[in-house]
Short mmCIF file of C-alpha atoms and ligand atoms in Angstrom, two decimals:
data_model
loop_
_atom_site.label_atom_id
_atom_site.label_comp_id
_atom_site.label_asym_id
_atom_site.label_seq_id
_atom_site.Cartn_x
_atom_site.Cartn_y
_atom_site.Cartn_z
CA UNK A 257 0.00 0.00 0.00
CA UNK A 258 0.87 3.59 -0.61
CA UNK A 259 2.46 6.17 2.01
CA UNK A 260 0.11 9.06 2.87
CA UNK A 261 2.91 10.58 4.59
CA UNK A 262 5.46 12.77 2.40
CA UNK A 263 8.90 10.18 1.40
CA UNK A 264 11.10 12.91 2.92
CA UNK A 265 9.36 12.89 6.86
CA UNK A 266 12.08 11.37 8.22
CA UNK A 267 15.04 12.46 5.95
CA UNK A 268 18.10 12.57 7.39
CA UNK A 269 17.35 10.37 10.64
CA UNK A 270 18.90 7.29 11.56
CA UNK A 271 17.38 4.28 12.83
CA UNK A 272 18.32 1.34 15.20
CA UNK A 273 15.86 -1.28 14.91
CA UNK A 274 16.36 -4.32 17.17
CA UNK A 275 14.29 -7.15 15.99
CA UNK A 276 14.44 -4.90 12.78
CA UNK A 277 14.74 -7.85 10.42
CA UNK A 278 11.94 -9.48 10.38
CA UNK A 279 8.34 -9.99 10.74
CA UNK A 280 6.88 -6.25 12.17
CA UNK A 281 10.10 -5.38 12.88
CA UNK A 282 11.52 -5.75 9.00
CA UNK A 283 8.31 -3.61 7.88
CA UNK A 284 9.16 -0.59 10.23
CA UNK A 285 12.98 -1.07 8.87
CA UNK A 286 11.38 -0.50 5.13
CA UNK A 287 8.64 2.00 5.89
CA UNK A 288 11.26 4.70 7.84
CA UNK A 289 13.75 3.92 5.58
CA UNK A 290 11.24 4.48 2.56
CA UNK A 291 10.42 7.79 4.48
CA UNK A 292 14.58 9.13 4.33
CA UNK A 293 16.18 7.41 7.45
CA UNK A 294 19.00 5.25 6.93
CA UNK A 295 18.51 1.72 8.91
CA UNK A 296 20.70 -0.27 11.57
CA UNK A 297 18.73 -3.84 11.89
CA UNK A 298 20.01 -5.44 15.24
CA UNK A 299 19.31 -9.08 15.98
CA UNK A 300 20.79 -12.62 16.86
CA UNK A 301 20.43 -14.99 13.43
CA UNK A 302 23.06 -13.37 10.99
CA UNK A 303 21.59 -14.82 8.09
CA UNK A 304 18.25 -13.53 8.43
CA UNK A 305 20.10 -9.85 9.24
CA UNK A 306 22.01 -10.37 6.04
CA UNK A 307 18.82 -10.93 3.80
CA UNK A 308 17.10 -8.11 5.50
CA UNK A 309 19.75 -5.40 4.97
CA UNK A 310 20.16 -6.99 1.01
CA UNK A 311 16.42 -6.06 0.72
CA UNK A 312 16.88 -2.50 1.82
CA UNK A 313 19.29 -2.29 -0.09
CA UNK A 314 17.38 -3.22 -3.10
CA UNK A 315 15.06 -0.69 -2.09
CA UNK A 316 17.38 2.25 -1.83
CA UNK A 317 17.44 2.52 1.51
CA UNK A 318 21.04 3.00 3.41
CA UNK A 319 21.32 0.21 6.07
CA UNK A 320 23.88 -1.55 8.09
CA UNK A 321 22.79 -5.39 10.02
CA UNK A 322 24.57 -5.96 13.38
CA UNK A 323 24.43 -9.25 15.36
CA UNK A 324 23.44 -8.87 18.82
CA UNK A 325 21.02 -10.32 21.58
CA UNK A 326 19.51 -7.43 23.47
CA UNK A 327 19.51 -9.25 26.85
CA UNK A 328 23.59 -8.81 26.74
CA UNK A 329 24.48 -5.30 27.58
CA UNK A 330 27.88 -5.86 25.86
CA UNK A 331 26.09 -6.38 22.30
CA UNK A 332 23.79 -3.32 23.39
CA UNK A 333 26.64 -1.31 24.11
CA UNK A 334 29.06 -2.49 21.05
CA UNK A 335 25.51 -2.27 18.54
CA UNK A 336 24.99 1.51 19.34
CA UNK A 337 28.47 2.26 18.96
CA UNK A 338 29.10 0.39 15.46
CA UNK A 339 25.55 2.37 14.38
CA UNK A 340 26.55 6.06 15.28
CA UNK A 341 29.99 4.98 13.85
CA UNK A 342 28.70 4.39 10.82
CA UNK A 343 26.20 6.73 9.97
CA UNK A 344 27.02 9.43 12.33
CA UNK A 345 24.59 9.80 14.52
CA UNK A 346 20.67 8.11 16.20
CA UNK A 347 17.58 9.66 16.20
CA UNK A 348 15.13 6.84 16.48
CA UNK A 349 15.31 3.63 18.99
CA UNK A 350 12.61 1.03 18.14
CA UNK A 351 12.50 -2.02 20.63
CA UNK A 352 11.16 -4.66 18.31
CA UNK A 353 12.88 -7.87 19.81
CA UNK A 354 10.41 -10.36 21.58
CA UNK A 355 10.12 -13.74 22.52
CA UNK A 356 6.79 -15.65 22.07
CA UNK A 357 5.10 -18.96 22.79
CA UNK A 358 2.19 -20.71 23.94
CA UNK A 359 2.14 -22.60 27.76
CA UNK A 360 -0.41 -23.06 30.26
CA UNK A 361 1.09 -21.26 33.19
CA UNK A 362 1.15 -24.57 35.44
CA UNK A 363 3.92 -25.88 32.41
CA UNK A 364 6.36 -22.30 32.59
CA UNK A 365 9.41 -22.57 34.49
CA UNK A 366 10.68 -19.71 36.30
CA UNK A 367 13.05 -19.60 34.24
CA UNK A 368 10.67 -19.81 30.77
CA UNK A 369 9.12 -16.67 32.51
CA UNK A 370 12.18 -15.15 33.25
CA UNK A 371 13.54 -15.60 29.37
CA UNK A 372 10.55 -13.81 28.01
CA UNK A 373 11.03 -10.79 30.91
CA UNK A 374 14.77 -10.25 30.03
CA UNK A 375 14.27 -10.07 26.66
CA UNK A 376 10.59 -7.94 26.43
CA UNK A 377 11.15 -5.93 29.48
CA UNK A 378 15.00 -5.88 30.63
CA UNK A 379 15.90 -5.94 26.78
CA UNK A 380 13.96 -3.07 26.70
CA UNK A 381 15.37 -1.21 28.89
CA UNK A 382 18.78 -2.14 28.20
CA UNK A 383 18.74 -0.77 24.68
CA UNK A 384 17.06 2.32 26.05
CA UNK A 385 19.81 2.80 28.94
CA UNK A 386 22.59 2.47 26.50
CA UNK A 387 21.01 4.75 23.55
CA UNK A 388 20.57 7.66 26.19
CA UNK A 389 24.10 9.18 25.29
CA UNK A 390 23.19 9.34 21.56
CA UNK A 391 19.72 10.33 21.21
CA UNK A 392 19.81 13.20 23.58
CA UNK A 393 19.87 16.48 22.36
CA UNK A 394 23.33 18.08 21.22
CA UNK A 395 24.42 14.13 21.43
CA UNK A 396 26.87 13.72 18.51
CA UNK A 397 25.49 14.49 15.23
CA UNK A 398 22.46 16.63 16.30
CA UNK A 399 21.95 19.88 17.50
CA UNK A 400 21.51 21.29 20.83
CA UNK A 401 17.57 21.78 20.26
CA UNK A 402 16.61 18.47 19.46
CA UNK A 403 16.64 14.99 20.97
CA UNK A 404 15.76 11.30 19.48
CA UNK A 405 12.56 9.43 19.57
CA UNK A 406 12.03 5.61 21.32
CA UNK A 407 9.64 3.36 20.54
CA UNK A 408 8.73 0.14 22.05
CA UNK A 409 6.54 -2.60 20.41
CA UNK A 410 4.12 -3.36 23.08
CA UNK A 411 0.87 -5.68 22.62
CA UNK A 412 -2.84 -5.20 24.69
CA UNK A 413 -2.59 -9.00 26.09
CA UNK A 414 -2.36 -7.74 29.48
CA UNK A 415 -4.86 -4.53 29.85
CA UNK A 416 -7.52 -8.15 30.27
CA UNK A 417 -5.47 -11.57 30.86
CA UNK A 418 -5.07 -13.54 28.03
CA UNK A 419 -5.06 -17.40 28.56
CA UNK A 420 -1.46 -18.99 28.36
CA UNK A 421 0.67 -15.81 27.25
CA UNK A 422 1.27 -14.65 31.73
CA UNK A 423 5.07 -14.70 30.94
CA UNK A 424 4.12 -12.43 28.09
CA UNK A 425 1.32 -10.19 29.46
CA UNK A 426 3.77 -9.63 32.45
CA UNK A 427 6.92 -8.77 29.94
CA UNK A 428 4.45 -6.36 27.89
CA UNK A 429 2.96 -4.53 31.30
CA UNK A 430 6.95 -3.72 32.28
CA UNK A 431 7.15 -2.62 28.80
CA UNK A 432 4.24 0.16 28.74
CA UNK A 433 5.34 1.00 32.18
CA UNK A 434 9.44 1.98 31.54
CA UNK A 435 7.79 3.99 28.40
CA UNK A 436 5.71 6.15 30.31
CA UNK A 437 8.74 6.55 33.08
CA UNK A 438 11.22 7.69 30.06
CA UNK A 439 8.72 10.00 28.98
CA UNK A 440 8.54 11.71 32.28
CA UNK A 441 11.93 11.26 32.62
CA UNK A 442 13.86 11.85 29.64
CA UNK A 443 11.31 13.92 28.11
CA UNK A 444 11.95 16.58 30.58
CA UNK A 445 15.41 15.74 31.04
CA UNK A 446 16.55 15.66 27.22
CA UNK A 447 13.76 16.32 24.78
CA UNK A 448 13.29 12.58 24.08
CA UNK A 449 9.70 11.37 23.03
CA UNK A 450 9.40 7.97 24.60
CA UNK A 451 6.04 6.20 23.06
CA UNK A 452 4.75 2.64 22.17
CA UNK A 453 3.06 0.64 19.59
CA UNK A 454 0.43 -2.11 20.84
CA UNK A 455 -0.22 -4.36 17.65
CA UNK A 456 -2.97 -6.28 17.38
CA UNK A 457 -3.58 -9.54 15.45
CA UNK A 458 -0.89 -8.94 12.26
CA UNK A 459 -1.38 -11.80 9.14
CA UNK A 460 2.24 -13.13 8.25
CA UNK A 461 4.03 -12.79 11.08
CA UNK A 462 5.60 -14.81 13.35
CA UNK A 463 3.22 -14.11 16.56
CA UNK A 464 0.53 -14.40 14.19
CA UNK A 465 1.41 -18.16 13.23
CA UNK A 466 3.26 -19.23 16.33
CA UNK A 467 0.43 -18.16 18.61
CA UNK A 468 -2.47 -19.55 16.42
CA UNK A 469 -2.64 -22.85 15.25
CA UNK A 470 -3.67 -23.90 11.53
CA UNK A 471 -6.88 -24.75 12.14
CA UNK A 472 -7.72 -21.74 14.31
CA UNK A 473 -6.00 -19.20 11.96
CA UNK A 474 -8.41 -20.70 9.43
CA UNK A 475 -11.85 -19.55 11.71
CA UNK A 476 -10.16 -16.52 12.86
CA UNK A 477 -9.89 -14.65 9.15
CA UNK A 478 -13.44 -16.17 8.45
CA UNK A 479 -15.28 -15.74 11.50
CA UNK A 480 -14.12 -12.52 12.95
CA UNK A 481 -16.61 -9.37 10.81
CA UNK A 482 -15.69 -7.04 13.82
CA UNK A 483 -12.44 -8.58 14.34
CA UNK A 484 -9.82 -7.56 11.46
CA UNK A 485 -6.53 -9.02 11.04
CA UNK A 486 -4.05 -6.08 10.32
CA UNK A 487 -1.28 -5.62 8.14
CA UNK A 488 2.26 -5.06 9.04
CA UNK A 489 2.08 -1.89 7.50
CA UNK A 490 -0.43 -0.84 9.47
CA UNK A 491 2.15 -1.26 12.45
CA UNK A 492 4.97 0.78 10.26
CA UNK A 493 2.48 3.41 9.43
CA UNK A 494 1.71 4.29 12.97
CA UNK A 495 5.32 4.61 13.53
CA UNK A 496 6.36 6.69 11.19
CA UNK A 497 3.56 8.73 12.46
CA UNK A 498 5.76 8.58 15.83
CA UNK A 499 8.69 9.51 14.43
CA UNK A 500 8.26 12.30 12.71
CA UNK A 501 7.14 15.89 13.46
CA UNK A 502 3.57 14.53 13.50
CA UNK A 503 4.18 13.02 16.59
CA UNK A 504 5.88 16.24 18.45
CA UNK A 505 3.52 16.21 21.17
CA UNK A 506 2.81 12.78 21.64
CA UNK A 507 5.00 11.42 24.20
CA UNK A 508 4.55 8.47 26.79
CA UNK A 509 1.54 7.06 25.58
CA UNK A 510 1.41 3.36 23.84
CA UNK A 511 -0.44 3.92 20.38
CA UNK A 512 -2.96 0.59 19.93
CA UNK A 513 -3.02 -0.34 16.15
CA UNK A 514 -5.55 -3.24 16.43
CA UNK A 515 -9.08 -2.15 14.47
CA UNK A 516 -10.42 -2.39 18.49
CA UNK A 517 -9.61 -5.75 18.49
CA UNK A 518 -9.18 -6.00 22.14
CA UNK A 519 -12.16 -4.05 23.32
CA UNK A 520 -14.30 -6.43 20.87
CA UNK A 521 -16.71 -8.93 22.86
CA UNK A 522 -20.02 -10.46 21.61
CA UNK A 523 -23.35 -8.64 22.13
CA UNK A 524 -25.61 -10.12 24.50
CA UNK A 525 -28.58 -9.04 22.73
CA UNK A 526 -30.11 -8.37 18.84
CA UNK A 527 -29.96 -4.06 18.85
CA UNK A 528 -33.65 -4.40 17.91
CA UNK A 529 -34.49 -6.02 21.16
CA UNK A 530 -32.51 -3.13 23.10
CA UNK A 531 -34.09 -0.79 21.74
CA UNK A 532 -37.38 -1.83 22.54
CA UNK A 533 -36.45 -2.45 26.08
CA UNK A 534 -34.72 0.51 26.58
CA UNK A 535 -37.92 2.63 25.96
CA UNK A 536 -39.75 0.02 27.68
CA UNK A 537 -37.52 0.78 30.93
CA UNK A 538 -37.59 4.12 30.49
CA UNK A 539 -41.54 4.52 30.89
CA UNK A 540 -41.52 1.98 33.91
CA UNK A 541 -39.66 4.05 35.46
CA UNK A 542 -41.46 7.34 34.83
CA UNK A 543 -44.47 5.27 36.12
CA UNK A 544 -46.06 5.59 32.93
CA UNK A 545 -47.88 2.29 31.46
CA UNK A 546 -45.63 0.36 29.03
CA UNK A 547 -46.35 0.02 25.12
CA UNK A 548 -49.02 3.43 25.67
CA UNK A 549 -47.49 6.34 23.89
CA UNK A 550 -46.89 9.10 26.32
CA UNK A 551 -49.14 10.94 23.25
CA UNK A 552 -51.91 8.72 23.83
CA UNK A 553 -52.16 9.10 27.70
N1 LIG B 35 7.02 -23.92 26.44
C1 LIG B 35 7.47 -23.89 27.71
N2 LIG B 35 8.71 -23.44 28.05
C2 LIG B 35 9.50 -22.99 27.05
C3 LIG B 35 9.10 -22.98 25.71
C4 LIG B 35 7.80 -23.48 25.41
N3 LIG B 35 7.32 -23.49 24.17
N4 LIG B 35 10.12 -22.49 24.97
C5 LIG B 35 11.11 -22.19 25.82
N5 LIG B 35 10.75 -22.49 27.08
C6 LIG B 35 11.55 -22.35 28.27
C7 LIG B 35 12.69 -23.36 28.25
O1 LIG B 35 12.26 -24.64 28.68
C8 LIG B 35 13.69 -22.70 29.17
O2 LIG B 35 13.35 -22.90 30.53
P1 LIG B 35 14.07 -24.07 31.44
O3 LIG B 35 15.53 -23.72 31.43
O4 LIG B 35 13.44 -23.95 32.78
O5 LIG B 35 13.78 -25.36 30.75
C9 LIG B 35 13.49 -21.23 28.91
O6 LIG B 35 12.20 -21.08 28.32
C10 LIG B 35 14.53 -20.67 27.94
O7 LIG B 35 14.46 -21.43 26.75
P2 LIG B 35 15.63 -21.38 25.64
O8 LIG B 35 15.17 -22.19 24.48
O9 LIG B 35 16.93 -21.69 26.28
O10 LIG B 35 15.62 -19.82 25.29
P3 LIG B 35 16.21 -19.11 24.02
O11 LIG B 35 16.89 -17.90 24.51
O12 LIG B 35 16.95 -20.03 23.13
O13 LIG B 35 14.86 -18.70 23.21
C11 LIG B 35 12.59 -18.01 23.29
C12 LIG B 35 14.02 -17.67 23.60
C13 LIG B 35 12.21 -19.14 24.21
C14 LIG B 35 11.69 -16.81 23.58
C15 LIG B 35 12.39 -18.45 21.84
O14 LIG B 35 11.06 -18.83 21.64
C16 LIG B 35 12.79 -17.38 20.82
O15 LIG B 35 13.86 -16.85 20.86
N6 LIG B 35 11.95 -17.08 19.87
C17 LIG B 35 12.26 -16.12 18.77
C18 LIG B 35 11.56 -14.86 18.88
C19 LIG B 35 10.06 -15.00 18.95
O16 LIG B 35 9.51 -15.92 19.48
N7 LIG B 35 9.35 -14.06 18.44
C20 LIG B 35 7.92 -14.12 18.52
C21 LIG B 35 7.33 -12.80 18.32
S1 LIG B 35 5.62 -12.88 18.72
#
C-alpha cells in the first residue's frame, strides 16, 4: 500500500531497529527507511540480518545489520556504537525484539518466565539505557535543540489476561510501564519522546502463526466481521507517524493499532431487542404504562 505521509518525513534520521529484520520489525525497517532514514537492523540470526539489509538495499534505503542479543548489555553497548559509527549519529530507537510462545502457566518454568522478561522488558530497557548518550539532544550528530525518539513494540494481552501468554502479558505490562517513566523522565530531562506501539492480530508474522494454530488461523480470518486481522504496514504506518514531526507532542503514551480488536466482545442481545427495552424501561420508570405512547395518555 501507498504512504500518505510525504517520502522525505524522516530524511536525514537514523534508525536502530532491534528485531528490525523481520516480521513487524523488517516492515518498520522498510517503511522509515522508505520515508529518508537510513537503517541499523540489530538481531541474533546473521543470516536472516544479512537478507534483511540486502532487501533494503534493493530498495534504496542505506542500512547496516549488526548481530546482537539485546539481553547482553555488551552487544547493546558495542551495537549503538558500530551504528553512530557508521552513519554518524541516532535519532530513532525502536524495541522490536520479543520472545513468544504458547504454555499453560502450570507448564512455565521460572526460568521460561524469566527468558521472556529479560528479553521484552529488561531488553527493553537495556537498549534504552545504552542509547541515552546518543539520542539526547546536542548528542553527537544533532543539535543542541533536538533529541531522538524511542519506541517500544508493546501488545494489549495484558490490559484483560489472556489465557497462556502470563510470561508475556507480564513482559508487555513492564514494557508500557518503563515507556511512560522515560517520557517523564527523559522527556523533561533531554527532549526525548518515549512512546509505544500495541499491535494487534498482524497476518504473516511470526506471533501471528506461532500463537495460532492452523486450524484456528483458518476460523479466525473467516469468522471474525468485527475482528480484522491487520497488516504489518499498518504497524509501520503508525510509527512513522511517531517519528516524525507529527508526533511532536505525543509522548509516553502506547499507540494501539488493532481495528479495536481487544475491546471487541459479543453482544448479549439483537440491537432491535434493546431498543425496545430501553424505551420500555424508560416509561416503567417514569411510572407511565408500558407500550401506551406518552401521546396517547
Ligand atoms: N514452552 C514452555 N517453556 C519454554 C518454551 C515453550 N514453548 N520455549 C522455551 N521455554 C523455556 C525453556 O524450557 C527454558 O526454561 P528451562 O531452562 O526452565 O527449561 C526457557 O524457556 C529458555 O528457553 P531457551 O530455548 O533456552 O531460550 P532461548 O533464549 O533459546 O529462546 C525463546 C528464547 C524461548 C523466547 C524463543 O522462543 C525465541 O527466541 N523465539 C524467537 C523470537 C520469537 O519468538 N518471536 C515471537 C514474536 S511474537
Amino acid at each position: 500500500m501507498e504512504s500518505p505521509f510525504k517520502a522525505e518525513v524522516l530524511k536525514g534520521k537514523v534508525a536502530l531497529l532491534t528485531g528490525g529484520a523481520s516480521g513487524i520489525g523488517y516492515e518498520i525497517s522498510v517503511q522509515l527507511g522508505k520515508h529518508g532514514a537510513s537503517i541499523a537492523v540489530m538481531g541474533r540470526r546473521k543470516n536472516v540480518i544479512d537478507s534483511a539489509v540486502e532487501s533494503l538495499h534493493s530498495l534504496g534505503i542505506p542500512a547496516i545489520g549488526l548481530v546482537g542479543d539485546v539481553r547482553k548489555r555488551d552487544d547493546a553497548v558495542r551495537v549503538l556504537e558500530s551504528t553512530v559509527k557508521h552513519f554518524g549519529r541516532l535519532d530513532i530507537l525502536v524495541n522490536a525484539a520479543a520472545g513468544n510462545f504458547l504454555v499453560p502457566s502450570e507448564d512455565l518454568s521460572p526460568n521460561g518466565f524469566r527468558t521472556v522478561l529479560d528479553i521484552d522488558a529488561v531488553g527493553t530497557f537495556t537498549m534504552c539505557h545504552e542509547a541515552l548518550k546518543y539520542l539526547k539532544k546536542g548528542a553527537p550528530g544533532k543539535d543542541s535543540s533536538v533529541g531522538g525518539t524511542i519506541m517500544n513494540i508493546s501488545a494489549t494481552l495484558h490490559y484483560t489476561a489472556t489465557w497462556y501468554q502470563i510470561h508475556v502479558s507480564a513482559a508487555k505490562a513492564a514494557v508500557d510501564s518503563i515507556t511512560r517513566s522515560l517520557a517523564l523522565e527523559w522527556g523533561t530531562d533531554y527532549d526525548i519522546r518515549v512512546n509505544g506501539i500495541a499491535p494487534g492480530p498482524i497476518e504473516d508474522t511470526a506471533g501471528f502463526s506461532k500463537l495460532l494454530p492452523q486450524e484456528i488461523l483458518s476460523k479466525f480470518k473467516v469468522n471474525a466481521p468485527t475482528t480484522k486481522v491487520g497488516q504489518k504496514w499498518d504497524i509501520a504506518m503508525a510509527a512513522v507517524y511517531l517519528a516524525s514531526t507529527a508526533g511532536k507532542y505525543i509522548n509516553g503514551t502506547t499507540l494501539v493499532v488493532d481495528g479495536a480488536d481487544w475491546l471487541t466482545k459479543p453482544s448479549h442481545l439483537p440491537k432491535e431487542r434493546v431498543k425496545q427495552l430501553s424505551r420500555a424501561v424508560e416509561r416503567r420508570s417514569r411510572n407511565e404504562p408500558v407500550g401506551i405512547p406518552k401521546s396517547k395518555l
